[in-house]
Amino acid sequence: MKQNIQKVIDKAVRKHELTREEIIVLLSCEFFHKNSLFVAANRVREKYLGDAVHLRGLIEFSNYCRRNCSYCGLQCANKKLKRYRMSMKEIYQAALGAYALGYRTIVLQSGEDFYYDADKIADLVRRIKKLGLAVTLSCGVRSFEEYRLWREAGADRYLLKHETADPALYQTLHPDSSFSERLEALIHLRRLGYQVGSGCIVGLPGQTLESLADDLLFLKALDVEMAGIGPFIPHPDTPLMSFPQGSAEMVLKMVAVLRLLLPLAHLPATTALATVGNDFRAQALRCGANVIMPNVTPRKYRQLYAIYPHKAGVKDTPVKSRQQIVEMITALGRKIATDQGHSPKEKFCQAVS
Ligand code: SAH
């Protein structure tokens, strides 16, 4: 068995391909092999992407949401949450501030909030692009036409996590949507030439190793440019409040295996991972991750974007968040990327100037 695991790792390093069974072997491996897996993933990251860590400034511009995802504190059934919407001016100011701090990509994220219609978002994208920032949108499922308008306005990337690739589990967690709807949105984004980001939650109630392996195979099949993987964190005002938190160890293994499968993908060390333990973000950077998304949302709104409780860095100013992250990256012997950090896949290098 021991030799087998090493063989599976070697195959993944060589071919960037694994079967479902092989992925399950890696996700189940214990201490000794876990280290070999992490070392291999770190090497692949170094070989294909170098030492640069890309920082993306995250602006959480609205916590209104029409959905009822059962793990998420923003679900519309949560009447305890004070809702907010940032004005166009506030969002633009936050982007300006992020630029001044050195960010070259901003991520505009929100609940599914139709108050921001297609034109509002398109205007915002146009104005922010003029600053010389790359723009990632993460506003949930919208129509093909809306995605098209935003892409034409200059949006570079779109982040829409698939959450779980197990359609039955997806259905139980998302009473008002379906896996096929989410998949269709991802396919629309792909057709429109976005750099596509997706990803999953680890440790959801009812999730199995098989379904985690399917998450990785899904990301591989979609050949995503970015993928965020974070642990499930129970929120006290949701139906999943009494389920256990997802395992950070399993998240790290998922990141490592995904790095072997997708050597060119941008993989963040997620905020959810930092929330379950301070050191896990650094660990993720050492087993395949190469991106961090520090929060640049104005302080008065930050606490209210409560997808899960006790979010890391929620009380820090944008200056302090960045400082701490820069210190951590430097301590690891890595450096901060100074460019916009587009996907290194050739098609995007050519398509986006
Ligand atoms: N409306 C957008 C953004 C959703 S919030 C969209 O639909 O894409 C961003 C991410 O937070 C989600 O994709 C989900 O993966 C994560 N998330 C929400 N609640 C969570 C929880 N309790 N634990 C861990 N991750 C959670």
Tab-separated table of C-alpha atoms and ligand atoms in Angstrom, residues 71-72 109-112 138-140 159-161 163 182 201 231-233 305 307-308, ligand 1:
chain	number	residue	atom	x	y	z
A	71	TYR	CA	-24.902	26.458	5.070
A	72	CYS	CA	-24.685	30.191	4.370
A	109	GLN	CA	-18.562	39.640	-4.434
A	110	SER	CA	-22.131	39.716	-3.136
A	111	GLY	CA	-25.139	37.602	-2.339
A	112	GLU	CA	-27.489	37.119	-5.280
A	138	SER	CA	-18.626	36.836	-7.983
A	139	CYS	CA	-22.324	37.676	-7.893
A	140	GLY	CA	-23.818	34.193	-8.243
A	159	LEU	CA	-15.896	33.130	-9.504
A	160	LEU	CA	-18.794	30.713	-9.042
A	161	LYS	CA	-18.036	27.789	-6.783
A	163	GLU	CA	-19.954	23.920	-3.893
A	182	ARG	CA	-24.976	26.054	-11.515
A	201	ILE	CA	-16.801	23.274	0.413
A	231	PRO	CA	-13.827	23.967	5.064
A	232	PHE	CA	-17.518	24.034	5.981
A	233	ILE	CA	-17.990	26.332	8.992
A	305	TYR	CA	-20.875	39.791	5.265
A	307	ILE	CA	-21.320	33.811	5.393
A	308	TYR	CA	-19.898	31.960	8.421
B	1	SAH	N1	-23.446	34.699	-4.236
B	1	SAH	C1	-22.127	34.318	-4.633
B	1	SAH	C2	-21.142	34.352	-3.476
B	1	SAH	C3	-21.470	33.394	-2.391
B	1	SAH	S1	-20.582	33.576	-0.869
B	1	SAH	C4	-22.192	32.963	-5.277
B	1	SAH	O1	-23.246	32.347	-5.286
B	1	SAH	O2	-21.190	32.513	-5.827
B	1	SAH	C5	-19.006	32.884	-1.313
B	1	SAH	C6	-18.752	31.459	-0.904
B	1	SAH	O3	-18.810	31.320	0.494
B	1	SAH	C7	-19.723	30.425	-1.390
B	1	SAH	O4	-19.467	30.085	-2.716
B	1	SAH	C8	-19.498	29.265	-0.428
B	1	SAH	O5	-18.583	28.327	-0.965
B	1	SAH	C9	-18.846	29.935	0.773
B	1	SAH	N2	-19.626	29.696	2.024
B	1	SAH	C10	-20.838	30.163	2.332
B	1	SAH	N3	-21.218	29.724	3.554
B	1	SAH	C11	-20.216	28.956	4.022
B	1	SAH	C12	-20.006	28.215	5.239
B	1	SAH	N4	-20.922	28.175	6.208
B	1	SAH	N5	-18.843	27.538	5.384
B	1	SAH	C13	-17.900	27.578	4.403
B	1	SAH	N6	-18.042	28.254	3.245
B	1	SAH	C14	-19.185	28.930	3.050
